Tab-separated table of C-alpha atoms in Angstrom:
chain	number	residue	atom	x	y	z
A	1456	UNK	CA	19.000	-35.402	0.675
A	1457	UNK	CA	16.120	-34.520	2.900
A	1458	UNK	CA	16.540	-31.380	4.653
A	1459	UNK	CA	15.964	-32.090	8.501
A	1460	UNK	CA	13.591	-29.594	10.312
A	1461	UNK	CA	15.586	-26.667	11.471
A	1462	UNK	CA	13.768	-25.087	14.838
A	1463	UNK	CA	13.063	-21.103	14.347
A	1464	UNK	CA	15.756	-18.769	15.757
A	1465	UNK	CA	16.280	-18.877	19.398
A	1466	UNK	CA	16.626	-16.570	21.374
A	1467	UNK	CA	17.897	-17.081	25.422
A	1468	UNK	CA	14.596	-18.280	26.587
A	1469	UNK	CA	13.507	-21.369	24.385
A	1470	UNK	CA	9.783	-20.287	23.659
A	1471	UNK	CA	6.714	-22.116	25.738
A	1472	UNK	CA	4.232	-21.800	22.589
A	1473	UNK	CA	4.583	-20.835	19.105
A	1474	UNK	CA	3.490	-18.385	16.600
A	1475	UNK	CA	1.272	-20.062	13.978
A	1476	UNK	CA	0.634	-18.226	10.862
A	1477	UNK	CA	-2.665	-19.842	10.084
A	1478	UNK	CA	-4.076	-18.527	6.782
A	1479	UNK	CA	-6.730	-18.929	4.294
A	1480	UNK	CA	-5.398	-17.881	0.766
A	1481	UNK	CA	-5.978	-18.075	-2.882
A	1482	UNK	CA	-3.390	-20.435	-5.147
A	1483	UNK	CA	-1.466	-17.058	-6.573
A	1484	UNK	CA	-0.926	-15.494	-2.654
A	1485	UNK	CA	-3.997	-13.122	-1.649
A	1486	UNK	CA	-5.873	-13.583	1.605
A	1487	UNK	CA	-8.245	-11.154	0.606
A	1488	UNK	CA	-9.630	-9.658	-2.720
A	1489	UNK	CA	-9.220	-5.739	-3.333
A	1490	UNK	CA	-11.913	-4.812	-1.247
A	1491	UNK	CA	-10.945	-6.823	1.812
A	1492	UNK	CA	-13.259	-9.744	1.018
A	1493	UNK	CA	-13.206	-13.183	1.633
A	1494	UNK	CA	-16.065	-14.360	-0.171
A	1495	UNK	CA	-14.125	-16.174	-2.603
A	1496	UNK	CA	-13.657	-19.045	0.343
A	1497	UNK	CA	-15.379	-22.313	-0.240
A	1498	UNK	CA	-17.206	-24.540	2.682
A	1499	UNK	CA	-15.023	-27.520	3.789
A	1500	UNK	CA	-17.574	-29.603	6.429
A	1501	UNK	CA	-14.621	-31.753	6.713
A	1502	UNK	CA	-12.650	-28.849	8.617
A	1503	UNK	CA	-12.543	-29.209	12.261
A	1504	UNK	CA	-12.575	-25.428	13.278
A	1505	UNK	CA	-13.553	-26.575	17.103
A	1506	UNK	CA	-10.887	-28.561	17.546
A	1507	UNK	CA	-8.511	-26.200	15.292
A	1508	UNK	CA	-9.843	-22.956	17.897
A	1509	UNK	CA	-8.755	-25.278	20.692
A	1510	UNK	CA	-5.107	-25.668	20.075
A	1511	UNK	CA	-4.953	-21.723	20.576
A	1512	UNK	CA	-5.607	-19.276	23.433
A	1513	UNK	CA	-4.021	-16.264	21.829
A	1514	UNK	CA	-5.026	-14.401	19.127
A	1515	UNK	CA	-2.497	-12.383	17.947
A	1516	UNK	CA	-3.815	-9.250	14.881
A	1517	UNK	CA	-3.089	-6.165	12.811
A	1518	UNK	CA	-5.765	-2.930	13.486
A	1519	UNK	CA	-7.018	-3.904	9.600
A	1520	UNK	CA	-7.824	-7.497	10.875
A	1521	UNK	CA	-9.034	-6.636	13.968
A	1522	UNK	CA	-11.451	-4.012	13.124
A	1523	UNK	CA	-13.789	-6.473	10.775
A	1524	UNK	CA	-13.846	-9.000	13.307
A	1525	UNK	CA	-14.903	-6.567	15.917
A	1526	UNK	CA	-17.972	-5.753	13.562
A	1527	UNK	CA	-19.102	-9.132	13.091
A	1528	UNK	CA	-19.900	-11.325	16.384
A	1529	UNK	CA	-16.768	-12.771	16.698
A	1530	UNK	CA	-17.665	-14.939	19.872
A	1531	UNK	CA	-19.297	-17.440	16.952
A	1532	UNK	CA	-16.055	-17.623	15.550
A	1533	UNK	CA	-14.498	-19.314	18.542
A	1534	UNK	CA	-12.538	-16.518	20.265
A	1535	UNK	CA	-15.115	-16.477	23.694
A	1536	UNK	CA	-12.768	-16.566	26.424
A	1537	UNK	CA	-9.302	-15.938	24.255
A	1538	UNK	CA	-6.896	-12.766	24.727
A	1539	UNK	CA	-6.907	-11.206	21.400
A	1540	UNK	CA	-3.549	-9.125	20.982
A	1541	UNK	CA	-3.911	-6.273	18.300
A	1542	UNK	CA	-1.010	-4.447	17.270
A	1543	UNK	CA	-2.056	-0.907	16.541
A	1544	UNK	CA	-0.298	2.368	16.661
A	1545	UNK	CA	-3.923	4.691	16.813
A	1546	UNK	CA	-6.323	1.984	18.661
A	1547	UNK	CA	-7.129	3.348	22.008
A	1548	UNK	CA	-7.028	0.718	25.117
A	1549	UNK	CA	-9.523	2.361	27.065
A	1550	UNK	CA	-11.793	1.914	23.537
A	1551	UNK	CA	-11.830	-1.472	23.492
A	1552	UNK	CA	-11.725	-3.269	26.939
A	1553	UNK	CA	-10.656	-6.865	27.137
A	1554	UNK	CA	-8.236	-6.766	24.269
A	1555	UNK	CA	-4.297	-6.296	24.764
A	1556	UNK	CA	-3.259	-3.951	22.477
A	1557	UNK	CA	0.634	-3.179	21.940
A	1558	UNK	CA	1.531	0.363	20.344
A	1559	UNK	CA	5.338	0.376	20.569
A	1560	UNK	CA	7.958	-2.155	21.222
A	1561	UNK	CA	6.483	-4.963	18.902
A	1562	UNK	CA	9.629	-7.115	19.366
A	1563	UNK	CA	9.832	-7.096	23.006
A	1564	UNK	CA	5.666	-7.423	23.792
A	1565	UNK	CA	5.430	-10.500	21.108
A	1566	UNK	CA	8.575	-12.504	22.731
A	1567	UNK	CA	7.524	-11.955	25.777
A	1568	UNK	CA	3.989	-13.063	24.714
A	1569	UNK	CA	5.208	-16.458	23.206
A	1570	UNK	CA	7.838	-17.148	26.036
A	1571	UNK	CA	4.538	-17.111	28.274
A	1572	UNK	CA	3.355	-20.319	28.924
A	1573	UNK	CA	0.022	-21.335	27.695
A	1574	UNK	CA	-1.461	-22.946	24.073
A	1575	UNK	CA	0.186	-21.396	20.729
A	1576	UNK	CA	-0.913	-18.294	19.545
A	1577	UNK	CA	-2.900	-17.642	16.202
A	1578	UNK	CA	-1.290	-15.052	13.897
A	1579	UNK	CA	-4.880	-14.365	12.676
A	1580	UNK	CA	-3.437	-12.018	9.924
A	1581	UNK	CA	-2.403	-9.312	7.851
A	1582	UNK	CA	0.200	-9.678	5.730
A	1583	UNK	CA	2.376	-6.984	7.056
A	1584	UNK	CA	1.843	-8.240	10.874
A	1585	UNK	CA	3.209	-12.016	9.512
A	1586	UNK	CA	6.164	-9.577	7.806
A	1587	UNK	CA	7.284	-7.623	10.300
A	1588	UNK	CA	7.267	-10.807	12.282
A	1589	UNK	CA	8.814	-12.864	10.135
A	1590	UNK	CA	11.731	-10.166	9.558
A	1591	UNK	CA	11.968	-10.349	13.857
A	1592	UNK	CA	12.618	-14.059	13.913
A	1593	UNK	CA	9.124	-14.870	15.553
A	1594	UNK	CA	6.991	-16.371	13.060
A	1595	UNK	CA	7.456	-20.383	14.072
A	1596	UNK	CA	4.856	-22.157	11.726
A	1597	UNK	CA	3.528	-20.652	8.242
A	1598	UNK	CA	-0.036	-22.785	7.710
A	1599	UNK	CA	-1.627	-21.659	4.563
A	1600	UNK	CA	-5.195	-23.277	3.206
A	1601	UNK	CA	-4.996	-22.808	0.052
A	1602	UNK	CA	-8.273	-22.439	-1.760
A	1603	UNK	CA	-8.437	-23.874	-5.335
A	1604	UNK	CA	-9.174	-19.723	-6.695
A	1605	UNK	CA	-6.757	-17.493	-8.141
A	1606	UNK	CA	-7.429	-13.680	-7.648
A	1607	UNK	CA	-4.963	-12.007	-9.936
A	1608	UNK	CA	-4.501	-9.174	-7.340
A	1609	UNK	CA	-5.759	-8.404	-3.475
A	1610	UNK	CA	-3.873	-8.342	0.089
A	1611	UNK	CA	-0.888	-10.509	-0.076
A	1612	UNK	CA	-0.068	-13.309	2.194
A	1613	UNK	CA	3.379	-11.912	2.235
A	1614	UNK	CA	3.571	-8.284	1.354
A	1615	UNK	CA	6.843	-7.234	-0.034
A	1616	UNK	CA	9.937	-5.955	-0.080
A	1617	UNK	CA	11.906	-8.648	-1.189
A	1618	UNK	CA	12.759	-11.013	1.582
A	1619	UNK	CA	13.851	-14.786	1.436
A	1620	UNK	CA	12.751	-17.195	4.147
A	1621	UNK	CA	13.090	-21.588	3.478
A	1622	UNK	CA	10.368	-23.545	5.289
A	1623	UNK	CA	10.046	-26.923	5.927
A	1624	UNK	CA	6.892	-29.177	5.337
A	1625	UNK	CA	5.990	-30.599	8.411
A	1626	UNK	CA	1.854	-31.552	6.858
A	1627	UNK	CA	0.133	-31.425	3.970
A	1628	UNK	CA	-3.573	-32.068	3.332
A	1629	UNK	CA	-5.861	-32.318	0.792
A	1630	UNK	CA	-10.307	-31.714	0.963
A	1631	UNK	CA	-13.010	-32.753	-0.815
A	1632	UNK	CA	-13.537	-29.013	-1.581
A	1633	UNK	CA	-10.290	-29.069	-3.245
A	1634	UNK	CA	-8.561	-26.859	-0.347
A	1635	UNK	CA	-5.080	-27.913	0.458
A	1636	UNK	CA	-4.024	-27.593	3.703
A	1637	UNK	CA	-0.119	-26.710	3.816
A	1638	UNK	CA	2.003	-26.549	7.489
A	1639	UNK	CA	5.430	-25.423	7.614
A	1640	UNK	CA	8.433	-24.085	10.267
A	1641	UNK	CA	10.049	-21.091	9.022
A	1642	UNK	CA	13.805	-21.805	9.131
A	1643	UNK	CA	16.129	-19.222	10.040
A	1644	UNK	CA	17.607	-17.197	7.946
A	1645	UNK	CA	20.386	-18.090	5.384
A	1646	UNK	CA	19.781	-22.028	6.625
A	1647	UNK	CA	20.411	-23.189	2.674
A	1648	UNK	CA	20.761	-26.567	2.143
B	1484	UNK	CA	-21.034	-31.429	-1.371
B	1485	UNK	CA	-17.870	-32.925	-3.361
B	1486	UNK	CA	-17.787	-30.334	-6.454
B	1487	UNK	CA	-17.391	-32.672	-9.629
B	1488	UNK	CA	-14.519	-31.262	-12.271
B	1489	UNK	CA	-15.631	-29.140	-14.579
B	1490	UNK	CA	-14.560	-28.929	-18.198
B	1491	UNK	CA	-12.737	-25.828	-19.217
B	1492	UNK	CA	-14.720	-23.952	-21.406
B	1493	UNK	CA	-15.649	-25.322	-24.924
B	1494	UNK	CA	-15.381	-23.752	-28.553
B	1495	UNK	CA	-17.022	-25.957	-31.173
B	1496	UNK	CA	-14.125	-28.321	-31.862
B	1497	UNK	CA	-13.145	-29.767	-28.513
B	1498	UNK	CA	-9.339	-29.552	-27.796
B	1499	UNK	CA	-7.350	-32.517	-29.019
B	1500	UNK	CA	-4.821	-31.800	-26.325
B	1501	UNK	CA	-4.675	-29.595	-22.918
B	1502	UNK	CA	-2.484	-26.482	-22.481
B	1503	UNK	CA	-0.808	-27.113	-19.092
B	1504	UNK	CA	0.854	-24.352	-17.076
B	1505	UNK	CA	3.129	-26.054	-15.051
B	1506	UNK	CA	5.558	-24.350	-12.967
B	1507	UNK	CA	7.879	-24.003	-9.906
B	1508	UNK	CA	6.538	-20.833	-7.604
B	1509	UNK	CA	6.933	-19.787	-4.436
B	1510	UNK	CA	4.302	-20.403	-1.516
B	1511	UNK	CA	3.532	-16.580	-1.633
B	1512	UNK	CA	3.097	-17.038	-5.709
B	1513	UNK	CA	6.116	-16.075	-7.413
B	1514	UNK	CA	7.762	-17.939	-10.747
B	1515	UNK	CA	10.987	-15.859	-10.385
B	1516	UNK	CA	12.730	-13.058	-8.321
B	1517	UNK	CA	12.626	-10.033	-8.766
B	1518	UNK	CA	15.953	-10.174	-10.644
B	1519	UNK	CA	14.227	-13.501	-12.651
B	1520	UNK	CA	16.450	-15.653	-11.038
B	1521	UNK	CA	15.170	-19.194	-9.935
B	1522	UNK	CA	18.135	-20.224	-7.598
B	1523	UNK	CA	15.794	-20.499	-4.375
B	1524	UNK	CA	14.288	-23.980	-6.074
B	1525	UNK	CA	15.419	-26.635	-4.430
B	1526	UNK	CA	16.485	-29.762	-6.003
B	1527	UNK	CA	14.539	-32.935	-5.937
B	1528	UNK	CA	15.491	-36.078	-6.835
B	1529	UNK	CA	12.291	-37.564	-6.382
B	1530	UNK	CA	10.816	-35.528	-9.750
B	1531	UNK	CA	11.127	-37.745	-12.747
B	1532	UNK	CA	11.888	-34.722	-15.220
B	1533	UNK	CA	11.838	-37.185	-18.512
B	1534	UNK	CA	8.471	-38.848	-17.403
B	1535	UNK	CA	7.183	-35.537	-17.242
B	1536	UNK	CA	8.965	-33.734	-20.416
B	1537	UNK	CA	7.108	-36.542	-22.065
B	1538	UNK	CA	3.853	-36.192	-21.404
B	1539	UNK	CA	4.261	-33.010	-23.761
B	1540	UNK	CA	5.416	-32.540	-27.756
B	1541	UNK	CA	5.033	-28.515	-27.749
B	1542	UNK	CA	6.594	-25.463	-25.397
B	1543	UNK	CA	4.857	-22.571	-25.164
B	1544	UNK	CA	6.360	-19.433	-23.800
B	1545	UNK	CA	6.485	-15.879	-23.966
B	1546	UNK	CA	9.745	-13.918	-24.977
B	1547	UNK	CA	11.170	-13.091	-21.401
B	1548	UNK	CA	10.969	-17.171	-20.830
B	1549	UNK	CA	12.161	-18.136	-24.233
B	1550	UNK	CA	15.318	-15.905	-24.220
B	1551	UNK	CA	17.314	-16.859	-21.392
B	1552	UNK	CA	16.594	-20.439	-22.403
B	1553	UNK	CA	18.090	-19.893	-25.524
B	1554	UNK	CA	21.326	-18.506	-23.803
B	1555	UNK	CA	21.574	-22.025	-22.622
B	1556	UNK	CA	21.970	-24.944	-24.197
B	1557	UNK	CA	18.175	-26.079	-23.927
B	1558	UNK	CA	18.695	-29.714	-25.780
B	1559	UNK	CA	19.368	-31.076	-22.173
B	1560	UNK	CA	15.993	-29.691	-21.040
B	1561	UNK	CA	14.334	-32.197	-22.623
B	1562	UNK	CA	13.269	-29.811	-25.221
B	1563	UNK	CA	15.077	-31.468	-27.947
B	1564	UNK	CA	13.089	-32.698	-30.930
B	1565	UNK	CA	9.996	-30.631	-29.649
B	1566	UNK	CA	7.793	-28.044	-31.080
B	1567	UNK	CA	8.969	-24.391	-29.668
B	1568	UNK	CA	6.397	-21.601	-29.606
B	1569	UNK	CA	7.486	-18.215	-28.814
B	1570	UNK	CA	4.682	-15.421	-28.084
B	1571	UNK	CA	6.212	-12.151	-28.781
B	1572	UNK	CA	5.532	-8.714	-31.120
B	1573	UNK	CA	9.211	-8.144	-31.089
B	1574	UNK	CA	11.143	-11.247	-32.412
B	1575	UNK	CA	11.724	-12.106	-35.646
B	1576	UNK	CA	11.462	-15.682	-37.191
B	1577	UNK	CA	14.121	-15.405	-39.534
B	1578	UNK	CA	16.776	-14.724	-36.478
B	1579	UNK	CA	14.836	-18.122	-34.714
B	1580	UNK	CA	14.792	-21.309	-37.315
B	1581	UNK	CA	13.236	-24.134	-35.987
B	1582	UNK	CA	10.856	-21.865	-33.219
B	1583	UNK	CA	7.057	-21.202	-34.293
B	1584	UNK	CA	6.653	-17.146	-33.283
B	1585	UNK	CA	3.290	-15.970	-32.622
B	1586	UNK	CA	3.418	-12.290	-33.248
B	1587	UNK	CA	-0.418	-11.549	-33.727
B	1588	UNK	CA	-3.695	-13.367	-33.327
B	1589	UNK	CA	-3.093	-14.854	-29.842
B	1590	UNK	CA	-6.539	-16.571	-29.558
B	1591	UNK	CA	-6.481	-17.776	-33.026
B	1592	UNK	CA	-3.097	-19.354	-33.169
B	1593	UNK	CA	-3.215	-20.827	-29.748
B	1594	UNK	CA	-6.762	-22.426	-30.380
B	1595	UNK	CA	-5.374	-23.563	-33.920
B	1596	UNK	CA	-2.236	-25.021	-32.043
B	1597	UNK	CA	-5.002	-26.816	-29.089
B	1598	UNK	CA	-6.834	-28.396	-31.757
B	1599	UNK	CA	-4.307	-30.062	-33.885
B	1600	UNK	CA	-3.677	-34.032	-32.736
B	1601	UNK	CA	-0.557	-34.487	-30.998
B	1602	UNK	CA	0.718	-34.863	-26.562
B	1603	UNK	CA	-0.258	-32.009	-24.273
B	1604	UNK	CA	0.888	-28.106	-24.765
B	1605	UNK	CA	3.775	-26.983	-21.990
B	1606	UNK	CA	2.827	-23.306	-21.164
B	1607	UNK	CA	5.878	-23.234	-20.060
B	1608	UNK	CA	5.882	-19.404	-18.822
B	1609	UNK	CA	5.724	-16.569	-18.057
B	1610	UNK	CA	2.967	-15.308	-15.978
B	1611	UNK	CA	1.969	-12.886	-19.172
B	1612	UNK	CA	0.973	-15.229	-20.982
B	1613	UNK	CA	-0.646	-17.722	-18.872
B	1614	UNK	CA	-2.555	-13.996	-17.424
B	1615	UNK	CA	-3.458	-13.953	-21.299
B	1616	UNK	CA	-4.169	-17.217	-22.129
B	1617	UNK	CA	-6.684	-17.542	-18.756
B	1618	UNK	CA	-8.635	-14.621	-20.015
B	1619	UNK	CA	-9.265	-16.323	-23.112
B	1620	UNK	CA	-10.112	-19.450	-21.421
B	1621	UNK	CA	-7.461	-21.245	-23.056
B	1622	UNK	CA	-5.270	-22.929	-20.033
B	1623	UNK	CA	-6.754	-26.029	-19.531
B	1624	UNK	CA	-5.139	-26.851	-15.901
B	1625	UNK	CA	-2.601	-24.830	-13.328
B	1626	UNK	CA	0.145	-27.329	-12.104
B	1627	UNK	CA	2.242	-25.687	-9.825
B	1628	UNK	CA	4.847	-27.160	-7.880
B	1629	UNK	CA	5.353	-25.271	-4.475
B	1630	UNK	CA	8.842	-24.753	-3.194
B	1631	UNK	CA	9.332	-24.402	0.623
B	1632	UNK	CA	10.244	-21.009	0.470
B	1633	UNK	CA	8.923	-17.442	0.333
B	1634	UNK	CA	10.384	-14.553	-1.248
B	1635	UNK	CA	8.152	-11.693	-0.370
B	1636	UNK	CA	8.526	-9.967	-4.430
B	1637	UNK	CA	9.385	-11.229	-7.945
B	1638	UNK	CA	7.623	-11.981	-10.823
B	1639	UNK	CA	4.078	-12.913	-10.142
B	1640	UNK	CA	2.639	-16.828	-11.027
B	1641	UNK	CA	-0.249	-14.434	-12.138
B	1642	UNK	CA	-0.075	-11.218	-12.744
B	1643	UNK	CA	-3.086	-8.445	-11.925
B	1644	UNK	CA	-5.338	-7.430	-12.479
B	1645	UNK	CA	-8.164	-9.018	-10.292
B	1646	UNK	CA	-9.259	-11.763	-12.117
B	1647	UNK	CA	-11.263	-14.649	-10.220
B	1648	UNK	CA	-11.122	-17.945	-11.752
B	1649	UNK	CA	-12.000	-21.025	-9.446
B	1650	UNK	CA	-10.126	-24.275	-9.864
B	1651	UNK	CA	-10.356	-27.962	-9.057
B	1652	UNK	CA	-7.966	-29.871	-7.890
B	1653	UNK	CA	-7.050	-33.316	-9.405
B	1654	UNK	CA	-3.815	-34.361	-8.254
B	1655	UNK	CA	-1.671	-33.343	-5.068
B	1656	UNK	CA	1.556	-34.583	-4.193
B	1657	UNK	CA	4.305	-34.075	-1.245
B	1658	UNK	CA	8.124	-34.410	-2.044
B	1659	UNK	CA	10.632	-35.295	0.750
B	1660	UNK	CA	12.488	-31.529	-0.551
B	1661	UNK	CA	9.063	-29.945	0.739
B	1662	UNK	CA	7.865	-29.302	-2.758
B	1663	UNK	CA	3.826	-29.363	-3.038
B	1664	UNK	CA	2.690	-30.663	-6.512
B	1665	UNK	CA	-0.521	-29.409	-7.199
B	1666	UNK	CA	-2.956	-30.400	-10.389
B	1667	UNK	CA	-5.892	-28.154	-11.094
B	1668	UNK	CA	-8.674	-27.988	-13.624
B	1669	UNK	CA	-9.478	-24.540	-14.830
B	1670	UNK	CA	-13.232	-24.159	-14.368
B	1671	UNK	CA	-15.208	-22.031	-16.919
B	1672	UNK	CA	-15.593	-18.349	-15.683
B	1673	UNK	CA	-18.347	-18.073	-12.925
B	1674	UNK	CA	-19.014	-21.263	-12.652
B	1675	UNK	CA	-19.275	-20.869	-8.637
B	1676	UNK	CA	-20.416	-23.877	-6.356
């Protein structure tokens, strides 16, 4: 029988936008190498990151993510005029002016955050952000591209313990550059079929 | 650029048959839980199990795979009438009549057992050996079949260390369960596009 799509966990409030986990990883579950790097990505042309950008105005990051990004000009990457959210417990606000950073209270900031209205918001990454998350009920969509690579060992798209979350297919897409593009919803807990 | 498949890499004699490792994982890239158990696949009918246990005359495992098989009655596998090989230092072939045990010479027997006529090779698990046989360039294509779920630890699809080995995918293939059917070349070591 085909499982119908079960919505994430509710709470009171039926959220305005979702919670995308939006990932680029390798076939065996790293989204980065040992070192942190990425260079194991191939090009896709046929990937629309303009339009992909614009379905988001929220980009939501651990300090290990965020700090990179910061490095780089990340106005090229299509976050000009975005509110990047960075979950940190050392960041100072008053270092880094224009970004939302939340210290304490993860649960309450992020679902208040997606019960906000406005477009969805990009979990831009790490692993542990997505698994604390996840283990909070407020991960709605897990959207890996998987590159055609395995790595054998790096930062995992799911780090552990030992947690067991079903997920329904909602789109799946294949590139020239052999990159398959995988969407799911993350279905509550215990929801066997 | 489309990259154009790549042959896995060549001894003299090229292969009279492919080495497949096919295999249910997780989407964060584990082949069993951490207590080995597989009871977060889900079923689907749409797989035609005897089309595929046909495409193949030889199973080829290592000893953690092989054993619990043998606790069950493996005939209704589709394993009946086939050639068994078992990788392991441990067991001995007088205690397993009828099953081909590779105790020593791992490149040598498995290129031996590539070249000799007959339908493709199963590498039927675990990640050990496939970790083994990739090093020696001797796992012709990766064929996992992704079950909606994630599981956060287990046994790994492959385990570390880093090891970078690009792929290209042939085949890909949705299932109204949610499983993703994925068909991948193994490309020769450093052959980067």
């Amino acid at each position: 029988m085909t499982p119908k799509a079960k919505p994430p966990r509710k709470t009171a409030a039926k959220p305005a936008r979702r919670i995308r986990y939006h990932v680029a990883c390798s076939l065996d579950g790293y989204i980065a190498d040992e070192d942190g790097g990425a260079d194991w990505i191939v090009d896709e042309p046929g990937i629309d990151f303009k339009e992909l950008f614009a379905q988001f105005d929220t980009f939501l990051m651990g300090r290990l993510t965020y700090e990179p990004m910061m490095r780089m000009n990340t106005t090229g990457m299509g976050m000009s005029g975005k509110e990047v959210v960075v979950v940190s417990r050392t960041l100072r606000p008053a270092d880094h002016p224009g970004v939302t950073i939340i210290s304490h209270d993860l649960e309450g900031r992020v679902r208040e955050l997606r019960e906000r209205p406005g477009k969805d918001i990009w979990l831009f990454g790490g692993g542990e952000l997505f698994r604390s998350l996840l283990e909070l009920g407020l991960v709605d969509t897990v959207e890996p591209a998987i590159i055609p690579v395995v790595l054998g060992a790096g930062r995992p798209f799911l780090p552990g313990p030992e947690i067991q979350r079903y997920l329904t297919l909602t789109t799946h897409r294949a590139y020239p550059s052999g990159i398959v593009w995988l969407e799911y919803e993350v279905q509550a807990p215990k929801a066997r079929r």
